[in-house]
Amino acid sequence: VTQMSAVYPELAGKVAVVTGAAQGMGATFAEGLATRGVHVVGADINEEQMLATAARINTDLESNALADKPGRVVGARVDVTKPDEHELLAQLALKEFGRVDFWINNAGIFPFALAEEITPEQIGATLSVNVEGVLYGAQAAARHLGPGGAIVNMSSVSALRVRKGRGAYCTSKAAVAHLTESLAVEFGDKGIRVNSIAPGYIDTAMTKWVQEDPIALASALDAVPLHRLGSPEEVFGPLLFLLSDSARYVTGHSIAVDGGSRH
Ligand code: NAI
């Protein structure tokens, strides 16, 4: 049996901040990183669930024979729309683990509304969480990451392709893609790489509404050559690559993880 940490062993002992880590992809990222010896500050606006998730991961890893020297996950409450709260996350990482190497801006929201009906509250919240949240996370990362540090932002296939009811979301994710490039151009001076991941339909709470509606599901999968949703674990692999030394000359780009989606 290959130890998990045998893949990208250089990550062991590093420290990552992962936002939106109470559930879904963020929780999978936190667990996967800790399994490989990366210490994680997992942050979410849902404090109760974040603390429960951190406790579950730490307990699981203690009994996981494949995790060589697992990292520890510390849960924290953060509202990513508040710049100061990102700084507190960085301070927590420094206090608990003595360094910060990676910043994963994963928290996001998905409101479904036709363009004619999007309310000021909906567009405001979507841009605030999905775009400002990424910017403020990156600003904190720029203050604390050293050369070799990496930021990964969660974009979406929705950054490139639109569908009905997703005007606010698609606009926000297109902004994340462009923001990622802007950050890469500026943070390159510090030796910090900035990339994004553009997932397609991934099996999380965010896509429950698609999964529970047979017509919406058939229509969604129709354009996916692999004919199924992806799992959070299948997004974790590309994330790991982007953090690793194997990607040390990769910055300002987006990796699509979408089963080959054609819409
Ligand atoms: P999810 O809804 O399961 O998890 C999102 C997490 O973000 C939740 O725990 C939520 O409490 C947290 N969050 C929301 N607002 C926050 C705030 N203001 N401050 C801190 N935390 C906050 O979603 P999922 O599917 O795991 O998505 C993760 C990221 O991936 C999001 O950015 C999403 O837009 C993106 N994405 C998801 C896709 C999917 O098919 N599930 C496809 C493409 C992108």
PDB file of C-alpha atoms and ligand atoms in Angstrom:
ATOM      1  CA  VAL A   1       0.000   0.000   0.000  1.00  0.00           C
ATOM      2  CA  THR A   2       1.372   3.382  -0.993  1.00  0.00           C
ATOM      3  CA  GLN A   3       1.302   5.945   1.739  1.00  0.00           C
ATOM      4  CA  MET A   4      -0.736   8.948   0.664  1.00  0.00           C
ATOM      5  CA  SER A   5       2.069  11.278   1.637  1.00  0.00           C
ATOM      6  CA  ALA A   6       4.298   9.536  -0.946  1.00  0.00           C
ATOM      7  CA  VAL A   7       2.574  11.730  -3.552  1.00  0.00           C
ATOM      8  CA  TYR A   8       3.873  15.299  -3.356  1.00  0.00           C
ATOM      9  CA  PRO A   9       5.862  14.617  -0.141  1.00  0.00           C
ATOM     10  CA  GLU A  10       7.187  18.196  -0.252  1.00  0.00           C
ATOM     11  CA  LEU A  11       3.812  19.384   1.063  1.00  0.00           C
ATOM     12  CA  ALA A  12       4.250  17.747   4.487  1.00  0.00           C
ATOM     13  CA  GLY A  13       4.703  20.312   7.245  1.00  0.00           C
ATOM     14  CA  LYS A  14       3.250  23.156   5.174  1.00  0.00           C
ATOM     15  CA  VAL A  15       0.283  25.214   6.409  1.00  0.00           C
ATOM     16  CA  ALA A  16      -2.893  26.021   4.462  1.00  0.00           C
ATOM     17  CA  VAL A  17      -5.894  28.252   5.048  1.00  0.00           C
ATOM     18  CA  VAL A  18      -9.040  26.816   3.435  1.00  0.00           C
ATOM     19  CA  THR A  19     -12.218  28.921   3.429  1.00  0.00           C
ATOM     20  CA  GLY A  20     -15.684  27.391   3.170  1.00  0.00           C
ATOM     21  CA  ALA A  21     -14.275  24.239   4.786  1.00  0.00           C
ATOM     22  CA  ALA A  22     -17.273  23.231   6.921  1.00  0.00           C
ATOM     23  CA  GLN A  23     -18.697  21.042   4.146  1.00  0.00           C
ATOM     24  CA  GLY A  24     -18.473  20.162   0.456  1.00  0.00           C
ATOM     25  CA  MET A  25     -15.233  20.639  -1.421  1.00  0.00           C
ATOM     26  CA  GLY A  26     -13.612  22.746   1.295  1.00  0.00           C
ATOM     27  CA  ALA A  27     -14.039  19.961   3.858  1.00  0.00           C
ATOM     28  CA  THR A  28     -12.598  17.440   1.393  1.00  0.00           C
ATOM     29  CA  PHE A  29      -9.651  19.745   0.713  1.00  0.00           C
ATOM     30  CA  ALA A  30      -8.986  20.175   4.438  1.00  0.00           C
ATOM     31  CA  GLU A  31      -9.088  16.426   5.017  1.00  0.00           C
ATOM     32  CA  GLY A  32      -6.986  15.589   1.964  1.00  0.00           C
ATOM     33  CA  LEU A  33      -4.338  18.142   2.858  1.00  0.00           C
ATOM     34  CA  ALA A  34      -4.169  17.019   6.478  1.00  0.00           C
ATOM     35  CA  THR A  35      -3.828  13.414   5.304  1.00  0.00           C
ATOM     36  CA  ARG A  36      -0.682  14.529   3.480  1.00  0.00           C
ATOM     37  CA  GLY A  37       0.795  16.216   6.523  1.00  0.00           C
ATOM     38  CA  VAL A  38      -0.380  19.754   5.772  1.00  0.00           C
ATOM     39  CA  HIS A  39      -1.714  21.694   8.763  1.00  0.00           C
ATOM     40  CA  VAL A  40      -4.972  23.436   7.978  1.00  0.00           C
ATOM     41  CA  VAL A  41      -6.916  26.394   9.288  1.00  0.00           C
ATOM     42  CA  GLY A  42     -10.410  25.559   8.081  1.00  0.00           C
ATOM     43  CA  ALA A  43     -12.659  28.605   8.103  1.00  0.00           C
ATOM     44  CA  ASP A  44     -16.364  28.994   7.526  1.00  0.00           C
ATOM     45  CA  ILE A  45     -19.225  31.313   8.386  1.00  0.00           C
ATOM     46  CA  ASN A  46     -20.989  28.242   9.794  1.00  0.00           C
ATOM     47  CA  GLU A  47     -18.886  27.988  12.933  1.00  0.00           C
ATOM     48  CA  GLU A  48     -20.670  25.043  14.506  1.00  0.00           C
ATOM     49  CA  GLN A  49     -20.336  22.865  11.422  1.00  0.00           C
ATOM     50  CA  MET A  50     -16.745  23.996  10.867  1.00  0.00           C
ATOM     51  CA  LEU A  51     -15.712  22.954  14.365  1.00  0.00           C
ATOM     52  CA  ALA A  52     -17.522  19.614  13.988  1.00  0.00           C
ATOM     53  CA  THR A  53     -15.834  18.980  10.635  1.00  0.00           C
ATOM     54  CA  ALA A  54     -12.390  19.813  12.027  1.00  0.00           C
ATOM     55  CA  ALA A  55     -12.960  17.485  14.989  1.00  0.00           C
ATOM     56  CA  ARG A  56     -14.164  14.664  12.695  1.00  0.00           C
ATOM     57  CA  ILE A  57     -11.153  14.996  10.386  1.00  0.00           C
ATOM     58  CA  ASN A  58      -8.674  15.024  13.282  1.00  0.00           C
ATOM     59  CA  THR A  59     -10.295  11.932  14.814  1.00  0.00           C
ATOM     60  CA  ASP A  60     -10.361  10.122  11.458  1.00  0.00           C
ATOM     61  CA  LEU A  61      -6.713  10.865  10.814  1.00  0.00           C
ATOM     62  CA  GLU A  62      -5.628   9.544  14.182  1.00  0.00           C
ATOM     63  CA  SER A  63      -6.983   6.142  13.173  1.00  0.00           C
ATOM     64  CA  ASN A  64      -5.902   6.311   9.503  1.00  0.00           C
ATOM     65  CA  ALA A  65      -2.933   4.039   8.946  1.00  0.00           C
ATOM     66  CA  LEU A  66      -2.315   5.598   5.510  1.00  0.00           C
ATOM     67  CA  ALA A  67      -1.718   9.040   6.959  1.00  0.00           C
ATOM     68  CA  ASP A  68       1.959   8.965   7.851  1.00  0.00           C
ATOM     69  CA  LYS A  69       2.336  12.120   9.919  1.00  0.00           C
ATOM     70  CA  PRO A  70      -1.025  13.799   9.496  1.00  0.00           C
ATOM     71  CA  GLY A  71      -1.532  17.502   9.766  1.00  0.00           C
ATOM     72  CA  ARG A  72      -3.973  19.010  12.242  1.00  0.00           C
ATOM     73  CA  VAL A  73      -7.109  20.916  11.286  1.00  0.00           C
ATOM     74  CA  VAL A  74      -8.086  23.950  13.351  1.00  0.00           C
ATOM     75  CA  GLY A  75     -11.583  25.249  12.742  1.00  0.00           C
ATOM     76  CA  ALA A  76     -12.405  28.950  12.835  1.00  0.00           C
ATOM     77  CA  ARG A  77     -15.329  31.207  12.082  1.00  0.00           C
ATOM     78  CA  VAL A  78     -14.822  33.664   9.238  1.00  0.00           C
ATOM     79  CA  ASP A  79     -17.051  35.795   7.089  1.00  0.00           C
ATOM     80  CA  VAL A  80     -14.950  36.085   3.933  1.00  0.00           C
ATOM     81  CA  THR A  81     -16.605  39.388   3.041  1.00  0.00           C
ATOM     82  CA  LYS A  82     -14.778  41.027   5.965  1.00  0.00           C
ATOM     83  CA  PRO A  83     -11.120  41.881   5.223  1.00  0.00           C
ATOM     84  CA  ASP A  84     -10.126  41.979   8.917  1.00  0.00           C
ATOM     85  CA  GLU A  85     -11.357  38.444   9.465  1.00  0.00           C
ATOM     86  CA  HIS A  86      -8.882  37.126   6.893  1.00  0.00           C
ATOM     87  CA  GLU A  87      -6.078  38.765   8.831  1.00  0.00           C
ATOM     88  CA  LEU A  88      -7.333  36.993  11.969  1.00  0.00           C
ATOM     89  CA  LEU A  89      -7.146  33.693  10.070  1.00  0.00           C
ATOM     90  CA  ALA A  90      -3.543  34.388   9.135  1.00  0.00           C
ATOM     91  CA  GLN A  91      -2.747  35.242  12.753  1.00  0.00           C
ATOM     92  CA  LEU A  92      -4.407  32.008  13.884  1.00  0.00           C
ATOM     93  CA  ALA A  93      -2.319  29.985  11.415  1.00  0.00           C
ATOM     94  CA  LEU A  94       0.851  31.697  12.664  1.00  0.00           C
ATOM     95  CA  LYS A  95      -0.084  31.127  16.304  1.00  0.00           C
ATOM     96  CA  GLU A  96      -1.018  27.459  15.830  1.00  0.00           C
ATOM     97  CA  PHE A  97       1.489  26.374  13.199  1.00  0.00           C
ATOM     98  CA  GLY A  98       4.107  29.133  12.879  1.00  0.00           C
ATOM     99  CA  ARG A  99       3.702  29.783   9.145  1.00  0.00           C
ATOM    100  CA  VAL A 100       1.265  30.107   6.224  1.00  0.00           C
ATOM    101  CA  ASP A 101       2.111  28.642   2.815  1.00  0.00           C
ATOM    102  CA  PHE A 102      -1.173  28.201   0.986  1.00  0.00           C
ATOM    103  CA  TRP A 103      -4.460  30.101   0.830  1.00  0.00           C
ATOM    104  CA  ILE A 104      -7.467  28.369  -0.744  1.00  0.00           C
ATOM    105  CA  ASN A 105     -10.308  30.796  -1.420  1.00  0.00           C
ATOM    106  CA  ASN A 106     -13.086  28.227  -1.681  1.00  0.00           C
ATOM    107  CA  ALA A 107     -16.110  29.763   0.101  1.00  0.00           C
ATOM    108  CA  GLY A 108     -18.882  30.636  -2.335  1.00  0.00           C
ATOM    109  CA  ILE A 109     -22.640  30.996  -2.735  1.00  0.00           C
ATOM    110  CA  PHE A 110     -24.953  30.143  -5.621  1.00  0.00           C
ATOM    111  CA  PRO A 111     -28.229  32.030  -5.880  1.00  0.00           C
ATOM    112  CA  PHE A 112     -30.551  30.880  -8.658  1.00  0.00           C
ATOM    113  CA  ALA A 113     -32.457  33.797 -10.261  1.00  0.00           C
ATOM    114  CA  LEU A 114     -33.370  34.925 -13.733  1.00  0.00           C
ATOM    115  CA  ALA A 115     -31.603  38.155 -14.720  1.00  0.00           C
ATOM    116  CA  GLU A 116     -34.853  40.126 -14.726  1.00  0.00           C
ATOM    117  CA  GLU A 117     -35.514  39.060 -11.160  1.00  0.00           C
ATOM    118  CA  ILE A 118     -32.122  39.268  -9.465  1.00  0.00           C
ATOM    119  CA  THR A 119     -32.505  41.501  -6.427  1.00  0.00           C
ATOM    120  CA  PRO A 120     -29.930  44.021  -5.230  1.00  0.00           C
ATOM    121  CA  GLU A 121     -29.449  41.811  -2.166  1.00  0.00           C
ATOM    122  CA  GLN A 122     -28.718  38.749  -4.320  1.00  0.00           C
ATOM    123  CA  ILE A 123     -26.214  40.408  -6.638  1.00  0.00           C
ATOM    124  CA  GLY A 124     -24.624  42.218  -3.701  1.00  0.00           C
ATOM    125  CA  ALA A 125     -24.189  39.063  -1.643  1.00  0.00           C
ATOM    126  CA  THR A 126     -22.927  37.038  -4.611  1.00  0.00           C
ATOM    127  CA  LEU A 127     -20.266  39.550  -5.606  1.00  0.00           C
ATOM    128  CA  SER A 128     -19.371  40.152  -1.995  1.00  0.00           C
ATOM    129  CA  VAL A 129     -18.803  36.492  -1.034  1.00  0.00           C
ATOM    130  CA  ASN A 130     -17.553  35.112  -4.354  1.00  0.00           C
ATOM    131  CA  VAL A 131     -15.401  38.029  -5.524  1.00  0.00           C
ATOM    132  CA  GLU A 132     -14.564  40.299  -2.574  1.00  0.00           C
ATOM    133  CA  GLY A 133     -14.044  37.190  -0.441  1.00  0.00           C
ATOM    134  CA  VAL A 134     -11.344  36.017  -2.850  1.00  0.00           C
ATOM    135  CA  LEU A 135      -9.712  39.446  -3.022  1.00  0.00           C
ATOM    136  CA  TYR A 136      -9.531  39.912   0.751  1.00  0.00           C
ATOM    137  CA  GLY A 137      -8.192  36.373   1.199  1.00  0.00           C
ATOM    138  CA  ALA A 138      -5.512  37.070  -1.386  1.00  0.00           C
ATOM    139  CA  GLN A 139      -4.600  40.357   0.325  1.00  0.00           C
ATOM    140  CA  ALA A 140      -4.056  38.560   3.632  1.00  0.00           C
ATOM    141  CA  ALA A 141      -2.094  35.844   1.824  1.00  0.00           C
ATOM    142  CA  ALA A 142       0.128  38.464   0.178  1.00  0.00           C
ATOM    143  CA  ARG A 143       1.019  39.822   3.607  1.00  0.00           C
ATOM    144  CA  HIS A 144       1.942  36.451   5.080  1.00  0.00           C
ATOM    145  CA  LEU A 145       2.947  33.942   2.392  1.00  0.00           C
ATOM    146  CA  GLY A 146       6.619  33.746   1.520  1.00  0.00           C
ATOM    147  CA  PRO A 147       8.243  32.859  -1.809  1.00  0.00           C
ATOM    148  CA  GLY A 148       6.981  29.434  -2.875  1.00  0.00           C
ATOM    149  CA  GLY A 149       3.557  30.228  -1.434  1.00  0.00           C
ATOM    150  CA  ALA A 150       0.462  29.552  -3.504  1.00  0.00           C
ATOM    151  CA  ILE A 151      -3.103  30.811  -3.678  1.00  0.00           C
ATOM    152  CA  VAL A 152      -5.886  28.804  -5.326  1.00  0.00           C
ATOM    153  CA  ASN A 153      -9.280  30.390  -6.008  1.00  0.00           C
ATOM    154  CA  MET A 154     -12.460  28.463  -6.756  1.00  0.00           C
ATOM    155  CA  SER A 155     -13.825  29.637 -10.059  1.00  0.00           C
ATOM    156  CA  SER A 156     -16.297  27.536 -12.080  1.00  0.00           C
ATOM    157  CA  VAL A 157     -17.204  26.419 -15.582  1.00  0.00           C
ATOM    158  CA  SER A 158     -19.718  29.228 -15.064  1.00  0.00           C
ATOM    159  CA  ALA A 159     -16.815  31.670 -15.504  1.00  0.00           C
ATOM    160  CA  LEU A 160     -16.778  30.760 -19.195  1.00  0.00           C
ATOM    161  CA  ARG A 161     -20.227  29.472 -20.036  1.00  0.00           C
ATOM    162  CA  VAL A 162     -23.654  30.738 -19.069  1.00  0.00           C
ATOM    163  CA  ARG A 163     -26.981  29.060 -18.426  1.00  0.00           C
ATOM    164  CA  LYS A 164     -30.377  30.437 -17.479  1.00  0.00           C
ATOM    165  CA  GLY A 165     -30.807  31.592 -13.903  1.00  0.00           C
ATOM    166  CA  ARG A 166     -27.127  32.043 -13.224  1.00  0.00           C
ATOM    167  CA  GLY A 167     -26.469  35.659 -14.155  1.00  0.00           C
ATOM    168  CA  ALA A 168     -25.208  36.669 -10.734  1.00  0.00           C
ATOM    169  CA  TYR A 169     -23.175  33.499 -10.190  1.00  0.00           C
ATOM    170  CA  CYS A 170     -21.616  33.427 -13.681  1.00  0.00           C
ATOM    171  CA  THR A 171     -20.699  37.101 -13.401  1.00  0.00           C
ATOM    172  CA  SER A 172     -19.038  36.502 -10.045  1.00  0.00           C
ATOM    173  CA  LYS A 173     -17.040  33.500 -11.264  1.00  0.00           C
ATOM    174  CA  ALA A 174     -15.899  35.296 -14.431  1.00  0.00           C
ATOM    175  CA  ALA A 175     -14.642  37.981 -12.070  1.00  0.00           C
ATOM    176  CA  VAL A 176     -12.791  35.344 -10.030  1.00  0.00           C
ATOM    177  CA  ALA A 177     -11.054  34.104 -13.172  1.00  0.00           C
ATOM    178  CA  HIS A 178      -9.896  37.615 -14.097  1.00  0.00           C
ATOM    179  CA  LEU A 179      -9.007  38.502 -10.531  1.00  0.00           C
ATOM    180  CA  THR A 180      -6.848  35.365 -10.392  1.00  0.00           C
ATOM    181  CA  GLU A 181      -4.864  36.570 -13.414  1.00  0.00           C
ATOM    182  CA  SER A 182      -4.491  40.068 -11.954  1.00  0.00           C
ATOM    183  CA  LEU A 183      -3.257  38.681  -8.649  1.00  0.00           C
ATOM    184  CA  ALA A 184      -0.787  36.374 -10.423  1.00  0.00           C
ATOM    185  CA  VAL A 185       0.672  39.308 -12.331  1.00  0.00           C
ATOM    186  CA  GLU A 186       1.215  41.305  -9.135  1.00  0.00           C
ATOM    187  CA  PHE A 187       2.157  38.556  -6.666  1.00  0.00           C
ATOM    188  CA  GLY A 188       4.750  37.041  -9.008  1.00  0.00           C
ATOM    189  CA  ASP A 189       7.148  39.671  -7.634  1.00  0.00           C
ATOM    190  CA  LYS A 190       6.837  38.001  -4.236  1.00  0.00           C
ATOM    191  CA  GLY A 191       7.283  34.483  -5.617  1.00  0.00           C
ATOM    192  CA  ILE A 192       3.638  33.681  -4.847  1.00  0.00           C
ATOM    193  CA  ARG A 193       1.690  31.756  -7.492  1.00  0.00           C
ATOM    194  CA  VAL A 194      -2.053  32.319  -7.989  1.00  0.00           C
ATOM    195  CA  ASN A 195      -4.258  29.903  -9.950  1.00  0.00           C
ATOM    196  CA  SER A 196      -7.892  28.928 -10.051  1.00  0.00           C
ATOM    197  CA  ILE A 197      -9.880  25.726 -10.452  1.00  0.00           C
ATOM    198  CA  ALA A 198     -13.026  25.692 -12.579  1.00  0.00           C
ATOM    199  CA  PRO A 199     -15.175  22.739 -11.514  1.00  0.00           C
ATOM    200  CA  GLY A 200     -18.207  21.538 -13.436  1.00  0.00           C
ATOM    201  CA  TYR A 201     -21.056  19.769 -11.633  1.00  0.00           C
ATOM    202  CA  ILE A 202     -19.645  18.414  -8.388  1.00  0.00           C
ATOM    203  CA  ASP A 203     -21.602  16.330  -5.892  1.00  0.00           C
ATOM    204  CA  THR A 204     -22.078  18.771  -2.991  1.00  0.00           C
ATOM    205  CA  ALA A 205     -24.956  20.598  -1.296  1.00  0.00           C
ATOM    206  CA  MET A 206     -24.593  23.344  -3.924  1.00  0.00           C
ATOM    207  CA  THR A 207     -25.781  20.994  -6.690  1.00  0.00           C
ATOM    208  CA  LYS A 208     -28.474  19.135  -4.702  1.00  0.00           C
ATOM    209  CA  TRP A 209     -31.176  20.976  -6.629  1.00  0.00           C
ATOM    210  CA  VAL A 210     -29.803  19.628  -9.927  1.00  0.00           C
ATOM    211  CA  GLN A 211     -29.394  16.127  -8.563  1.00  0.00           C
ATOM    212  CA  GLU A 212     -32.956  16.070  -7.238  1.00  0.00           C
ATOM    213  CA  ASP A 213     -34.554  17.235 -10.510  1.00  0.00           C
ATOM    214  CA  PRO A 214     -34.308  14.470 -13.158  1.00  0.00           C
ATOM    215  CA  ILE A 215     -34.842  16.895 -16.044  1.00  0.00           C
ATOM    216  CA  ALA A 216     -32.236  19.367 -14.808  1.00  0.00           C
ATOM    217  CA  LEU A 217     -29.815  16.502 -14.140  1.00  0.00           C
ATOM    218  CA  ALA A 218     -30.277  14.973 -17.601  1.00  0.00           C
ATOM    219  CA  SER A 219     -29.802  18.371 -19.208  1.00  0.00           C
ATOM    220  CA  ALA A 220     -26.690  19.050 -17.132  1.00  0.00           C
ATOM    221  CA  LEU A 221     -25.071  15.685 -17.850  1.00  0.00           C
ATOM    222  CA  ASP A 222     -26.000  15.781 -21.523  1.00  0.00           C
ATOM    223  CA  ALA A 223     -23.076  18.113 -22.143  1.00  0.00           C
ATOM    224  CA  VAL A 224     -20.650  16.198 -19.907  1.00  0.00           C
ATOM    225  CA  PRO A 225     -18.677  13.622 -21.929  1.00  0.00           C
ATOM    226  CA  LEU A 226     -18.041  11.536 -18.794  1.00  0.00           C
ATOM    227  CA  HIS A 227     -21.841  11.470 -18.142  1.00  0.00           C
ATOM    228  CA  ARG A 228     -21.735  11.937 -14.394  1.00  0.00           C
ATOM    229  CA  LEU A 229     -21.149  14.482 -11.682  1.00  0.00           C
ATOM    230  CA  GLY A 230     -17.665  14.801 -10.256  1.00  0.00           C
ATOM    231  CA  SER A 231     -16.799  14.132  -6.636  1.00  0.00           C
ATOM    232  CA  PRO A 232     -15.034  16.594  -4.318  1.00  0.00           C
ATOM    233  CA  GLU A 233     -12.088  14.144  -4.244  1.00  0.00           C
ATOM    234  CA  GLU A 234     -11.755  14.522  -8.009  1.00  0.00           C
ATOM    235  CA  VAL A 235     -11.282  18.257  -7.567  1.00  0.00           C
ATOM    236  CA  PHE A 236      -8.774  17.728  -4.766  1.00  0.00           C
ATOM    237  CA  GLY A 237      -6.217  16.061  -7.067  1.00  0.00           C
ATOM    238  CA  PRO A 238      -5.819  19.107  -9.319  1.00  0.00           C
ATOM    239  CA  LEU A 239      -5.716  21.348  -6.225  1.00  0.00           C
ATOM    240  CA  LEU A 240      -2.876  19.249  -4.822  1.00  0.00           C
ATOM    241  CA  PHE A 241      -0.997  19.559  -8.096  1.00  0.00           C
ATOM    242  CA  LEU A 242      -1.384  23.356  -8.081  1.00  0.00           C
ATOM    243  CA  LEU A 243       0.032  23.563  -4.552  1.00  0.00           C
ATOM    244  CA  SER A 244       2.900  21.187  -5.263  1.00  0.00           C
ATOM    245  CA  ASP A 245       6.405  21.815  -6.568  1.00  0.00           C
ATOM    246  CA  SER A 246       5.296  20.128  -9.805  1.00  0.00           C
ATOM    247  CA  ALA A 247       3.342  23.315 -10.549  1.00  0.00           C
ATOM    248  CA  ARG A 248       6.115  25.718  -9.535  1.00  0.00           C
ATOM    249  CA  TYR A 249       6.121  27.392 -12.994  1.00  0.00           C
ATOM    250  CA  VAL A 250       2.321  27.530 -13.248  1.00  0.00           C
ATOM    251  CA  THR A 251       0.630  30.797 -12.307  1.00  0.00           C
ATOM    252  CA  GLY A 252      -2.284  32.900 -13.526  1.00  0.00           C
ATOM    253  CA  HIS A 253      -4.137  29.902 -14.941  1.00  0.00           C
ATOM    254  CA  SER A 254      -7.323  27.965 -14.436  1.00  0.00           C
ATOM    255  CA  ILE A 255      -7.702  24.184 -14.460  1.00  0.00           C
ATOM    256  CA  ALA A 256     -11.111  22.941 -15.563  1.00  0.00           C
ATOM    257  CA  VAL A 257     -12.306  19.879 -13.626  1.00  0.00           C
ATOM    258  CA  ASP A 258     -15.617  19.289 -15.345  1.00  0.00           C
ATOM    259  CA  GLY A 259     -15.727  15.871 -17.002  1.00  0.00           C
ATOM    260  CA  GLY A 260     -15.073  17.661 -20.291  1.00  0.00           C
ATOM    261  CA  SER A 261     -18.242  19.777 -20.068  1.00  0.00           C
ATOM    262  CA  ARG A 262     -19.313  21.330 -23.363  1.00  0.00           C
ATOM    263  CA  HIS A 263     -21.698  23.901 -21.944  1.00  0.00           C
TER     264      HIS A 263
HETATM  265  P1  NAI B   1     -21.028  24.270  -0.423  1.00  0.00           P
HETATM  266  O1  NAI B   1     -22.236  25.129  -0.470  1.00  0.00           O
HETATM  267  O2  NAI B   1     -21.181  22.825  -0.092  1.00  0.00           O
HETATM  268  O3  NAI B   1     -19.940  24.904   0.576  1.00  0.00           O
HETATM  269  C1  NAI B   1     -19.663  26.270   0.589  1.00  0.00           C
HETATM  270  C2  NAI B   1     -19.207  26.657   1.976  1.00  0.00           C
HETATM  271  O4  NAI B   1     -18.915  28.067   1.975  1.00  0.00           O
HETATM  272  C3  NAI B   1     -20.285  26.427   3.052  1.00  0.00           C
HETATM  273  O5  NAI B   1     -19.759  25.682   4.133  1.00  0.00           O
HETATM  274  C4  NAI B   1     -20.679  27.840   3.467  1.00  0.00           C
HETATM  275  O6  NAI B   1     -21.075  27.945   4.827  1.00  0.00           O
HETATM  276  C5  NAI B   1     -19.400  28.613   3.183  1.00  0.00           C
HETATM  277  N1  NAI B   1     -19.642  30.056   3.069  1.00  0.00           N
HETATM  278  C6  NAI B   1     -20.638  30.681   2.398  1.00  0.00           C
HETATM  279  N2  NAI B   1     -20.566  31.999   2.579  1.00  0.00           N
HETATM  280  C7  NAI B   1     -19.499  32.239   3.379  1.00  0.00           C
HETATM  281  C8  NAI B   1     -18.908  33.414   3.921  1.00  0.00           C
HETATM  282  N3  NAI B   1     -19.413  34.638   3.706  1.00  0.00           N
HETATM  283  N4  NAI B   1     -17.794  33.278   4.688  1.00  0.00           N
HETATM  284  C9  NAI B   1     -17.285  32.055   4.939  1.00  0.00           C
HETATM  285  N5  NAI B   1     -17.801  30.915   4.468  1.00  0.00           N
HETATM  286  C10 NAI B   1     -18.902  31.000   3.690  1.00  0.00           C
HETATM  287  O7  NAI B   1     -20.338  24.463  -1.855  1.00  0.00           O
HETATM  288  P2  NAI B   1     -19.256  23.622  -2.677  1.00  0.00           P
HETATM  289  O8  NAI B   1     -19.976  22.953  -3.767  1.00  0.00           O
HETATM  290  O9  NAI B   1     -18.362  22.863  -1.799  1.00  0.00           O
HETATM  291  O10 NAI B   1     -18.474  24.842  -3.368  1.00  0.00           O
HETATM  292  C11 NAI B   1     -17.183  25.270  -3.004  1.00  0.00           C
HETATM  293  C12 NAI B   1     -16.718  26.284  -4.041  1.00  0.00           C
HETATM  294  O11 NAI B   1     -16.688  25.675  -5.338  1.00  0.00           O
HETATM  295  C13 NAI B   1     -17.636  27.506  -4.172  1.00  0.00           C
HETATM  296  O12 NAI B   1     -16.854  28.654  -4.411  1.00  0.00           O
HETATM  297  C14 NAI B   1     -18.463  27.172  -5.399  1.00  0.00           C
HETATM  298  O13 NAI B   1     -18.969  28.323  -6.036  1.00  0.00           O
HETATM  299  C15 NAI B   1     -17.443  26.454  -6.254  1.00  0.00           C
HETATM  300  N6  NAI B   1     -18.022  25.594  -7.272  1.00  0.00           N
HETATM  301  C16 NAI B   1     -18.872  24.549  -6.948  1.00  0.00           C
HETATM  302  C17 NAI B   1     -19.370  23.728  -7.931  1.00  0.00           C
HETATM  303  C18 NAI B   1     -20.272  22.551  -7.637  1.00  0.00           C
HETATM  304  O14 NAI B   1     -20.750  21.931  -8.600  1.00  0.00           O
HETATM  305  N7  NAI B   1     -20.510  22.173  -6.415  1.00  0.00           N
HETATM  306  C19 NAI B   1     -19.051  23.959  -9.348  1.00  0.00           C
HETATM  307  C20 NAI B   1     -18.157  25.064  -9.577  1.00  0.00           C
HETATM  308  C21 NAI B   1     -17.673  25.838  -8.564  1.00  0.00           C
END
